Coordinates of N, CA and C (backbone and C1' of nucleotides) in Angstrom, one line a residue:
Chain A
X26 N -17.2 -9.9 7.9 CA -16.1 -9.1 8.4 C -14.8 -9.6 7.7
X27 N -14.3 -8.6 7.2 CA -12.9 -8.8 5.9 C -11.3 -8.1 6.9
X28 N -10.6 -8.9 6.3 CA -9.3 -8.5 7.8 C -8.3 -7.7 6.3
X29 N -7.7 -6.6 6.7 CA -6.6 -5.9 6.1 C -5.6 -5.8 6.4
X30 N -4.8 -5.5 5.6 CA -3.2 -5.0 5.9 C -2.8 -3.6 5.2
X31 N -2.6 -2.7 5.7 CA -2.4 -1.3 5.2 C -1.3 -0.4 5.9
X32 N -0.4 -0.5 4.6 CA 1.4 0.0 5.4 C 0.9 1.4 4.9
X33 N 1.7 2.1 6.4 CA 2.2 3.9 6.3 C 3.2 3.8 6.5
X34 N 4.4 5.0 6.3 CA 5.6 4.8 7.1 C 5.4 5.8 8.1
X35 N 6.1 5.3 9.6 CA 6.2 5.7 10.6 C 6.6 7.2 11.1
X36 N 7.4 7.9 9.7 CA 7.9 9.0 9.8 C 6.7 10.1 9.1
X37 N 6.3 9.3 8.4 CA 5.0 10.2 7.9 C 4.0 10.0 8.6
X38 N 3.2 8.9 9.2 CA 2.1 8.5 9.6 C 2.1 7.5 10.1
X39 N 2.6 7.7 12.0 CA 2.6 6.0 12.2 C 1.4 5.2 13.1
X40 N 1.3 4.4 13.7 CA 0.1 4.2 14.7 C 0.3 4.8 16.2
X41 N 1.2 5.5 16.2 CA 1.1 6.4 17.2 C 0.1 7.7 16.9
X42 N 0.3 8.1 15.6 CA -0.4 9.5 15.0 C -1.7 9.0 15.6
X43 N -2.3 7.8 14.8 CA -3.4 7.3 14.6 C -4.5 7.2 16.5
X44 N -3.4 6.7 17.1 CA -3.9 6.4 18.8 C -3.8 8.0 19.1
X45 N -3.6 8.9 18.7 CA -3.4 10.4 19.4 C -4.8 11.0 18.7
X46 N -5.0 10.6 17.3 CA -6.2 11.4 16.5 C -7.6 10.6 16.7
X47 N -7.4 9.3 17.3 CA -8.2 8.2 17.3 C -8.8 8.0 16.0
X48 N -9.6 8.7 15.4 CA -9.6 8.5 13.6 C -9.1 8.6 12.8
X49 N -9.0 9.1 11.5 CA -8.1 9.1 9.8 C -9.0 9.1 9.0
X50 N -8.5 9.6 7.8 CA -8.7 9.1 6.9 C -7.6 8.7 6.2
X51 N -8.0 8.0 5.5 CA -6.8 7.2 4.6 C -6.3 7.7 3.1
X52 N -6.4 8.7 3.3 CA -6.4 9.8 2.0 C -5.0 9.4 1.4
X53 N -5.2 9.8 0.1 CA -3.7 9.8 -0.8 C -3.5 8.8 -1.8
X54 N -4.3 7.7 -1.9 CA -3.9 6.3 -2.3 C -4.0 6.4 -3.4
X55 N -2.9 6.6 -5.0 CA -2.7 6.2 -6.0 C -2.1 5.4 -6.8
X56 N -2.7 4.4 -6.5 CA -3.0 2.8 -7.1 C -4.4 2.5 -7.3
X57 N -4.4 2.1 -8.7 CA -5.8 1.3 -8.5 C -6.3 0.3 -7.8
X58 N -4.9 -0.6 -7.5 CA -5.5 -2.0 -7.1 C -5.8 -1.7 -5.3
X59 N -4.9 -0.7 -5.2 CA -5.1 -0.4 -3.6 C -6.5 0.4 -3.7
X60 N -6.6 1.0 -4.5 CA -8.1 2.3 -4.2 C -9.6 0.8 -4.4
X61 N -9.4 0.1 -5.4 CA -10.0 -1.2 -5.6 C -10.7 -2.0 -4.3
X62 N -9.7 -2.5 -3.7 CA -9.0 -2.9 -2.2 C -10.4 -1.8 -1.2
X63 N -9.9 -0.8 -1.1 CA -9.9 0.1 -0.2 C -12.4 0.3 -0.6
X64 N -12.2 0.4 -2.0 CA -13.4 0.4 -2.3 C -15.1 -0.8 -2.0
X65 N -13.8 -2.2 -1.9 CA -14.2 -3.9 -1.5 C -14.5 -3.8 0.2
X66 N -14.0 -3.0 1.1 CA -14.1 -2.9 2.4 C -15.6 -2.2 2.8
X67 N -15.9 -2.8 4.2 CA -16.9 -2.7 4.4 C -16.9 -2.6 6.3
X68 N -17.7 -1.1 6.8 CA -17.9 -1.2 7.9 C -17.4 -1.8 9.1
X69 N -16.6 -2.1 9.9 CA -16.4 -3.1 10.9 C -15.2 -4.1 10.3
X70 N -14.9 -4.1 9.0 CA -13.6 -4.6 8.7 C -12.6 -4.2 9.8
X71 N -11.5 -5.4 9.9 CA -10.6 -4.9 10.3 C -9.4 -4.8 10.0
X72 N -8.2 -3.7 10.3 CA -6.9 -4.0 9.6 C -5.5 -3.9 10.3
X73 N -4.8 -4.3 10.2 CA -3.4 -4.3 10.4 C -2.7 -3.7 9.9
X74 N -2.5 -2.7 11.3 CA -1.6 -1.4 11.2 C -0.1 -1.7 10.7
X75 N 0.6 -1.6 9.1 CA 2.0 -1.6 9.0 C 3.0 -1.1 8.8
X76 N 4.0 -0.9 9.6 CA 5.4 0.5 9.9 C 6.0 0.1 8.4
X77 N 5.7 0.6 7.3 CA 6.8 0.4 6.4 C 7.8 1.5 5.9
X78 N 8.6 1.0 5.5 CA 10.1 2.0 5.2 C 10.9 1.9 6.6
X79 N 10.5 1.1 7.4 CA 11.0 1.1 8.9 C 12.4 0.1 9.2
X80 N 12.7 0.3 10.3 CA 13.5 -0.5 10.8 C 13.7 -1.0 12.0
X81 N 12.9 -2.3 12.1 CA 12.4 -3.1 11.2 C 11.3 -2.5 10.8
X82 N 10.7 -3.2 9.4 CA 9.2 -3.1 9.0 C 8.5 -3.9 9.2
X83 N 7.1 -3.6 9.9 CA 6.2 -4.8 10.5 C 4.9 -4.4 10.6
X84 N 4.0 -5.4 11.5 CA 2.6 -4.8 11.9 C 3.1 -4.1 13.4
X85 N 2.0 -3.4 13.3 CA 2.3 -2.7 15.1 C 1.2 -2.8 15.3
X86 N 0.1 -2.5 14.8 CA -1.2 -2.0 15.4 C -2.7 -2.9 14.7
X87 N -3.5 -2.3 15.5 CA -5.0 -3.0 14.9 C -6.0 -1.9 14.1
X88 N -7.2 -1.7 13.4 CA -7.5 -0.6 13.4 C -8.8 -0.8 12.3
X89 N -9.9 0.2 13.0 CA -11.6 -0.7 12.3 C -11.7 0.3 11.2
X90 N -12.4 -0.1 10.6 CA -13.1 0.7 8.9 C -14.5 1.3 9.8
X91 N -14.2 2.3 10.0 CA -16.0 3.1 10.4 C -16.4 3.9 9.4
X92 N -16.0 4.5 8.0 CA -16.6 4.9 6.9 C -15.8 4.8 5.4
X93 N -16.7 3.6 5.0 CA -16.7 3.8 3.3 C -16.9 4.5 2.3
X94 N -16.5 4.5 1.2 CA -16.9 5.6 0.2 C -16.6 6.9 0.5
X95 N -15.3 7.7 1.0 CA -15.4 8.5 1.2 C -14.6 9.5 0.0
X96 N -15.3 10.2 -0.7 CA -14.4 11.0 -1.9 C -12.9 11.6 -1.2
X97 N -11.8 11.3 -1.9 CA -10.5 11.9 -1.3 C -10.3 13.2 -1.5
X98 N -10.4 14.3 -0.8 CA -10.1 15.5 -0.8 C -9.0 16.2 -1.3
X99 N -8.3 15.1 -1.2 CA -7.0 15.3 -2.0 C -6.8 15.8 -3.4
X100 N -7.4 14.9 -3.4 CA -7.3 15.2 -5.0 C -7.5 15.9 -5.5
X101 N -8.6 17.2 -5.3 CA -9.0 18.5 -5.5 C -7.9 19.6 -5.6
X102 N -6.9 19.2 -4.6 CA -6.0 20.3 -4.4 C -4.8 20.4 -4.9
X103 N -5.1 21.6 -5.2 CA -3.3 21.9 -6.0 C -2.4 22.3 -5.4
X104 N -2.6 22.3 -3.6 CA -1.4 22.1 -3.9 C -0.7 21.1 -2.5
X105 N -1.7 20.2 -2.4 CA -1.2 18.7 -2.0 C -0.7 18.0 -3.5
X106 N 0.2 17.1 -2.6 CA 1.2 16.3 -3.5 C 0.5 15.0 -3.8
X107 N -1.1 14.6 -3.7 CA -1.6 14.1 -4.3 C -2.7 14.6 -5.2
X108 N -2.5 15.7 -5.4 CA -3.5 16.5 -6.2 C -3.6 15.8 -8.0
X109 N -4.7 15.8 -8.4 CA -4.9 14.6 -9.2 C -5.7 15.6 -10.1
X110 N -5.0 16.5 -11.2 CA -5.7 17.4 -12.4 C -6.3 16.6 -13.1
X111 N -6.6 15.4 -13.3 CA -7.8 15.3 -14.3 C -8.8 14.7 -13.7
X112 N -8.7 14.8 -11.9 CA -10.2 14.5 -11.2 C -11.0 15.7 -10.9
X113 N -12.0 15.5 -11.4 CA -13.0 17.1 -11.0 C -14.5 16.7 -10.1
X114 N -15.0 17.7 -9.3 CA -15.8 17.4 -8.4 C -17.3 16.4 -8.5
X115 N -17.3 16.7 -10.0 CA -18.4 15.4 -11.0 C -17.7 13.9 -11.1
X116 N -16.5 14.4 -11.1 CA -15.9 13.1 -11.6 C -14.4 12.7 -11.2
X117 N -15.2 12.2 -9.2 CA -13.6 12.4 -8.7 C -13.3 10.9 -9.2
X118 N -11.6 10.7 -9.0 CA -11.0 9.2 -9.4 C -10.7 8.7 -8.0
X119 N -10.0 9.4 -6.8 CA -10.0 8.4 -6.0 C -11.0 8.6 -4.7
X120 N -11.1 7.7 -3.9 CA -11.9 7.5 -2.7 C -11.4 7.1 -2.0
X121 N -11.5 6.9 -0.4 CA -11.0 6.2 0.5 C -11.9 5.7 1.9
X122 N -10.9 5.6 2.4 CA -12.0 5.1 4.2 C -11.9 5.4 5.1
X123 N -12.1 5.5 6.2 CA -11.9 6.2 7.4 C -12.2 5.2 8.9
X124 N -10.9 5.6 9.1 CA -9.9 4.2 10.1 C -10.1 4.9 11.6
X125 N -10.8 3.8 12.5 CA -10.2 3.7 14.1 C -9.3 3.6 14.7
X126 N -8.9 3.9 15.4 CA -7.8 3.3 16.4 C -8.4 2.5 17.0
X127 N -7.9 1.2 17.0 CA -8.3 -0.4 18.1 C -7.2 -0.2 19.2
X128 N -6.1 -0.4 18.6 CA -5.0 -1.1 19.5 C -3.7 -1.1 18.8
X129 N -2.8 -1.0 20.1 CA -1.2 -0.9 19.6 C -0.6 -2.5 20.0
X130 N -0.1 -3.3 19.1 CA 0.3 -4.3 19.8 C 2.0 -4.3 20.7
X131 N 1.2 -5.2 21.3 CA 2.7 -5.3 22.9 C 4.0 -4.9 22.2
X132 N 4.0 -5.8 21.2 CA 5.7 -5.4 20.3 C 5.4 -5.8 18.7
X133 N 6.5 -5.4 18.1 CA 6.0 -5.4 16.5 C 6.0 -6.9 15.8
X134 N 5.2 -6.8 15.5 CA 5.5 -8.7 14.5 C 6.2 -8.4 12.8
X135 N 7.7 -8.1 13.1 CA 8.7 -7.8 11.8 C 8.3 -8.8 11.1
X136 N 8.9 -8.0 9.7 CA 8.2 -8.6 8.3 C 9.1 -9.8 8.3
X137 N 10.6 -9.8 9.5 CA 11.9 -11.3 9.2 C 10.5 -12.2 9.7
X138 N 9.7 -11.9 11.6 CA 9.0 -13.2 11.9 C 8.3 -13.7 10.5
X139 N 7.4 -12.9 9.9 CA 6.3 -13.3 9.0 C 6.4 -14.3 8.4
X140 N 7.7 -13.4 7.6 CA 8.4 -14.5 6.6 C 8.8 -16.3 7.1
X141 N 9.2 -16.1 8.6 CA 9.6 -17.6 8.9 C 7.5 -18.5 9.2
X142 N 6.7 -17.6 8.8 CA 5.8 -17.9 9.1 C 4.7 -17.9 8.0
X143 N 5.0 -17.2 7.1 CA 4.1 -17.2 6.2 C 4.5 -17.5 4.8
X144 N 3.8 -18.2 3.7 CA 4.3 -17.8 2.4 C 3.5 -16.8 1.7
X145 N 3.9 -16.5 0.7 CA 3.6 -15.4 0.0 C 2.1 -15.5 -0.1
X146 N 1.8 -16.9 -0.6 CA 0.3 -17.5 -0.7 C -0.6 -17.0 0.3
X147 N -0.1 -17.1 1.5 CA -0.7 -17.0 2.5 C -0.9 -15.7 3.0
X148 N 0.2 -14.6 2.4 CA 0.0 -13.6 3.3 C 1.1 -12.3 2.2
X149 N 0.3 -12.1 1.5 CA 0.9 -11.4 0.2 C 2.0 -10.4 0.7
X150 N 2.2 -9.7 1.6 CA 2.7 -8.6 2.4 C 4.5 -9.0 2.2
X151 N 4.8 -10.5 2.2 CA 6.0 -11.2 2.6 C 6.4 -11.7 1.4
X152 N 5.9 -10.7 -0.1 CA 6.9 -11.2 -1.2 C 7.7 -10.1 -1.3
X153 N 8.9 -10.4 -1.5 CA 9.6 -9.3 -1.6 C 9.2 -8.5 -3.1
X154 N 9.7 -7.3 -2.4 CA 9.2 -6.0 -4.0 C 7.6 -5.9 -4.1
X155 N 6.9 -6.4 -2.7 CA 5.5 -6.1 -2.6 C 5.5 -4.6 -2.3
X156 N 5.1 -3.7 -3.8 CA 5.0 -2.1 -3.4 C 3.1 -2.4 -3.3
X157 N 2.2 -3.2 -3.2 CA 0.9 -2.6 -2.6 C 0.6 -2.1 -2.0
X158 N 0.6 -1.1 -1.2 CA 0.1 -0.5 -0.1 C -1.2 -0.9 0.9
X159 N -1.9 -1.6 0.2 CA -3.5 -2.3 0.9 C -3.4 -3.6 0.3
X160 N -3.5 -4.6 1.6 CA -3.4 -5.9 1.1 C -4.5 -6.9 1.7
X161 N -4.9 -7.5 1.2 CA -6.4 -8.3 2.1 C -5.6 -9.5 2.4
X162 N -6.5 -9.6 4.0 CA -5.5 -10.8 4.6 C -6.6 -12.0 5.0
X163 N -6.1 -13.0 5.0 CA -7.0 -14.3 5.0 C -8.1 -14.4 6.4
X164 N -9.1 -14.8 6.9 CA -9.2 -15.0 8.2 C -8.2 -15.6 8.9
X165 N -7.6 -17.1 8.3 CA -6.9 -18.0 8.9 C -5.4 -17.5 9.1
X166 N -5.0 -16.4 8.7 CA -4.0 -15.5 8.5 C -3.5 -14.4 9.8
X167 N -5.4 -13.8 9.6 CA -5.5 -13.1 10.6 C -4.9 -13.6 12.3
X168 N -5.7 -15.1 11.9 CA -5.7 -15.8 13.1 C -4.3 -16.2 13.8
X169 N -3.7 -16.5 12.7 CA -2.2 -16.8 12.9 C -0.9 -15.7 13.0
X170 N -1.7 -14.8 12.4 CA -0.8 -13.1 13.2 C -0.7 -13.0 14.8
X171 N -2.0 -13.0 15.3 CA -2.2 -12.9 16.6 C -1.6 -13.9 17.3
X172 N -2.0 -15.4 17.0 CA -1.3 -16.1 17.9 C 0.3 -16.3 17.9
X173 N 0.8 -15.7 16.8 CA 2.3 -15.3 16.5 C 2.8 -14.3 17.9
X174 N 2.1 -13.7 18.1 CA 2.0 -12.3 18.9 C 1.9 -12.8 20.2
X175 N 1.4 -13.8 20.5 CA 0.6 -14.3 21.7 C -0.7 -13.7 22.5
X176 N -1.7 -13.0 21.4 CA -2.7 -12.6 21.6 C -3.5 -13.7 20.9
X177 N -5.2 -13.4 21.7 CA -6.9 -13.8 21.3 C -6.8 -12.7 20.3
X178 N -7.3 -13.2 19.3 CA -7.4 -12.4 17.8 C -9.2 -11.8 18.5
X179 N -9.0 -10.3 17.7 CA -9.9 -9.3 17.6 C -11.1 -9.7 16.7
X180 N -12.0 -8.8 17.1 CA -13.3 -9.3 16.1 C -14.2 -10.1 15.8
Chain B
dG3 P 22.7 9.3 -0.6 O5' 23.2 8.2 -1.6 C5' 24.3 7.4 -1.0 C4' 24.2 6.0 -1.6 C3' 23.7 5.9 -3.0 O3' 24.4 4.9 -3.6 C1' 22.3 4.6 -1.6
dC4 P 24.3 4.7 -5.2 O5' 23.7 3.2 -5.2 C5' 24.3 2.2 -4.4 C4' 23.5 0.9 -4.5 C3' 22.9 0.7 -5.9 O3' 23.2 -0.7 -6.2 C1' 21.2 0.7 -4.2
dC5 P 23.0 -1.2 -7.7 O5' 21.7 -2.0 -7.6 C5' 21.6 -3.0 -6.5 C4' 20.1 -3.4 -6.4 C3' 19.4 -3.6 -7.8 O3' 18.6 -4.7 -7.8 C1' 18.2 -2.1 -6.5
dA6 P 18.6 -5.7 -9.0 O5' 17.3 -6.5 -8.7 C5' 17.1 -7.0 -7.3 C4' 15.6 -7.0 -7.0 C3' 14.8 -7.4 -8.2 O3' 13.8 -8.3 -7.7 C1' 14.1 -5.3 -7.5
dA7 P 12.8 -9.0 -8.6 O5' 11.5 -8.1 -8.5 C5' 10.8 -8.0 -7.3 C4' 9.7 -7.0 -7.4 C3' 8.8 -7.3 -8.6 O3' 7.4 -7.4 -8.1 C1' 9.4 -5.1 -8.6
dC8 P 6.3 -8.0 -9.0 O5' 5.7 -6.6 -9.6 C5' 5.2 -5.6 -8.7 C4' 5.0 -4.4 -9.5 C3' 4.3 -4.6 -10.9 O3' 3.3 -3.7 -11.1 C1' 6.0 -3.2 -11.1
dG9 P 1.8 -4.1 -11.2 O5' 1.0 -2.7 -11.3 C5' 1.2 -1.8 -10.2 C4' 1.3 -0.4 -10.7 C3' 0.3 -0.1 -11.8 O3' -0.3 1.2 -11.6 C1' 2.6 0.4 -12.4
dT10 P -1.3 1.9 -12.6 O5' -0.3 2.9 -13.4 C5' 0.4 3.9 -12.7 C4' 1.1 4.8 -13.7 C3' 0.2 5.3 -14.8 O3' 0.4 6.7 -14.9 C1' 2.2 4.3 -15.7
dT11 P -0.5 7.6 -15.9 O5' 0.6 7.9 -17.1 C5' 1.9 8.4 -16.7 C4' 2.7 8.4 -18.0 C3' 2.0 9.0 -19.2 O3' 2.7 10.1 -19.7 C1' 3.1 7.0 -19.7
dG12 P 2.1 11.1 -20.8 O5' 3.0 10.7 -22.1 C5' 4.4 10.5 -22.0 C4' 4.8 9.8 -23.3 C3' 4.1 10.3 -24.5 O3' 5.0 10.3 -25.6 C1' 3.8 8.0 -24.3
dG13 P 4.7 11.3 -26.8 O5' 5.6 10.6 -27.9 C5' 6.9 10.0 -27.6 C4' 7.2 8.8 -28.5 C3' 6.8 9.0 -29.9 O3' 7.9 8.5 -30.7 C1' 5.8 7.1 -29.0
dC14 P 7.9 8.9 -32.3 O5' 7.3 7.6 -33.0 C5' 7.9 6.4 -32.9 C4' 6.9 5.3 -33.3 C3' 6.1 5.6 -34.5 O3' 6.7 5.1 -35.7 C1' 4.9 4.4 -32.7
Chain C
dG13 P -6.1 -3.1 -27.6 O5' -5.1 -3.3 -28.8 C5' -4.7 -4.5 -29.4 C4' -3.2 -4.5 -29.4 C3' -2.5 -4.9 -28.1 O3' -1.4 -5.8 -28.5 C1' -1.7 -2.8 -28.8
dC14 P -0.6 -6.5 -27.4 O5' 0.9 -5.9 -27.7 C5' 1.4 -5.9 -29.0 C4' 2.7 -5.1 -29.0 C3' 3.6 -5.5 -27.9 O3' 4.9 -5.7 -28.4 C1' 3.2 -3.1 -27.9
dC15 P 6.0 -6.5 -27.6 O5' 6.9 -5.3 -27.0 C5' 7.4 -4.3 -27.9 C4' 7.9 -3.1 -27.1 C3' 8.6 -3.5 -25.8 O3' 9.7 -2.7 -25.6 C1' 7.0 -1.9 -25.4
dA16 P 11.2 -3.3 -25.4 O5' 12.1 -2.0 -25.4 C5' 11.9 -1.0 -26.3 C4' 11.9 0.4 -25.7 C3' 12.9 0.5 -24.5 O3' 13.5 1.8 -24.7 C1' 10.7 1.0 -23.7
dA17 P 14.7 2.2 -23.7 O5' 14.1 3.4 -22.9 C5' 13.3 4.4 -23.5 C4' 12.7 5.3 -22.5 C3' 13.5 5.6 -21.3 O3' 13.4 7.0 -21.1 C1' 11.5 4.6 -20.6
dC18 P 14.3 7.7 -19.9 O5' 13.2 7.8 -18.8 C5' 11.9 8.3 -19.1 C4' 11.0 8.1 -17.9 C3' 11.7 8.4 -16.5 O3' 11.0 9.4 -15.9 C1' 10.5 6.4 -16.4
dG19 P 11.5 10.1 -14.5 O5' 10.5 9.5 -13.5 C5' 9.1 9.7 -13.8 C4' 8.3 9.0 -12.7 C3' 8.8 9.3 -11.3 O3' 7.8 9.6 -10.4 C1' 8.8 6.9 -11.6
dT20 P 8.0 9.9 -8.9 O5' 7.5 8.6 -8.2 C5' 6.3 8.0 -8.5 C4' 6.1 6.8 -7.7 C3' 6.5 6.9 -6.2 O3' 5.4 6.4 -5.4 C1' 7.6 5.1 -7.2
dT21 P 5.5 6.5 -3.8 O5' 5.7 5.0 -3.4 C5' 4.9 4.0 -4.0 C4' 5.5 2.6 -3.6 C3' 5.8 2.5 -2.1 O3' 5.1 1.3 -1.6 C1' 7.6 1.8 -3.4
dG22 P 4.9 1.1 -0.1 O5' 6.3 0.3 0.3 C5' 6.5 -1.0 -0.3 C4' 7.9 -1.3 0.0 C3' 8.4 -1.0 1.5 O3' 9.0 -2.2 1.9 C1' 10.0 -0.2 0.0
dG23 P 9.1 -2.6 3.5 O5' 10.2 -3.7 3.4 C5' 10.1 -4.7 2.4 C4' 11.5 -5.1 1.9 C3' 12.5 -5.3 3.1 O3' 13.2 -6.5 2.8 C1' 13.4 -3.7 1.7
dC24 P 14.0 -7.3 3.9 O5' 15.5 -6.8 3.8 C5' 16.2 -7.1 2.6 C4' 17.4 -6.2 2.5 C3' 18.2 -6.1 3.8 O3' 19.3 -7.0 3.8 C1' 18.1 -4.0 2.7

DNA sequence: GCCAACGTTGGC
DNA sequence: GCCAACGTTGGC
């Protein structure tokens, strides 16, 4: 079991959406290193829900990987704003996953706590001008999110 | 609104 | 293959 970090912004898609639909898909993701990311995950992973473009920006939520490999539908269409003309149904380019709702946490853990808590080393999310959108987070990371929070870490 | 970071594109 | 221009992300 692999622990994630995967920022939406709250105005488009926040972990409220997510607790109301209880699933997702994670559709839209054009970056390679994120679709990469997103392609390395595996069933029962877990990830950390993060408010970005916010104020503050942070984690809020928890949230499980229930299906891999899922072709992005997006991409097919012309006339979503991730519509991708040189992916065709033989030969789509992106893929994604499809996310549970776990849990909302008690209050947000802002990217200021992280920072007094993490180095970049440790928790890639907290370099500044980090535009990744999917970020893999350490076990011992995971671990230290939660007890930041004053939670028994999940999983 | 500004700007840093950085991925992508296209000319050569 | 290099690199400048450009676009996007996302913090502030």
């Amino acid at each position: 079991m692999a622990w994630w970090l995967m920022k939406s912004e709250p105005d488009v898609y926040g972990i409220g959406h997510l607790q109301a639909e209880g699933t997702t898909l994670w559709d839209g993701i054009r970056n390679y290193q994120a679709r990469n990311f997103m392609r390395s995950m595996q069933v029962g992973d877990l990830a950390f829900f993060y408010h970005s473009n916010a104020s503050p920006p942070g984690i809020v939520g928890l949230m499980e990987v229930i299906e891999t490999g899922v072709v992005d539908p997006s991409q097919f269409d012309p006339t979503s704003k991730y519509h991708d003309p040189a992916a065709t149904q033989e030969a789509p380019r992106w893929d994604c996953v499809r996310l549970a709702y776990r849990r909302t946490f008690p209050a947000m853990l802002s990217l200021d706590r992280l920072r007094e808590h993490f180095s970049v080393d440790d928790l890639a999310v907290v370099r500044r001008g980090n535009r990744l959108s999917i970020l893999p987070v350490s076990d011992s990371s995971a671990e230290r999110i939660f007890r930041l929070m004053g939670l028994e870490p999940d999983g």
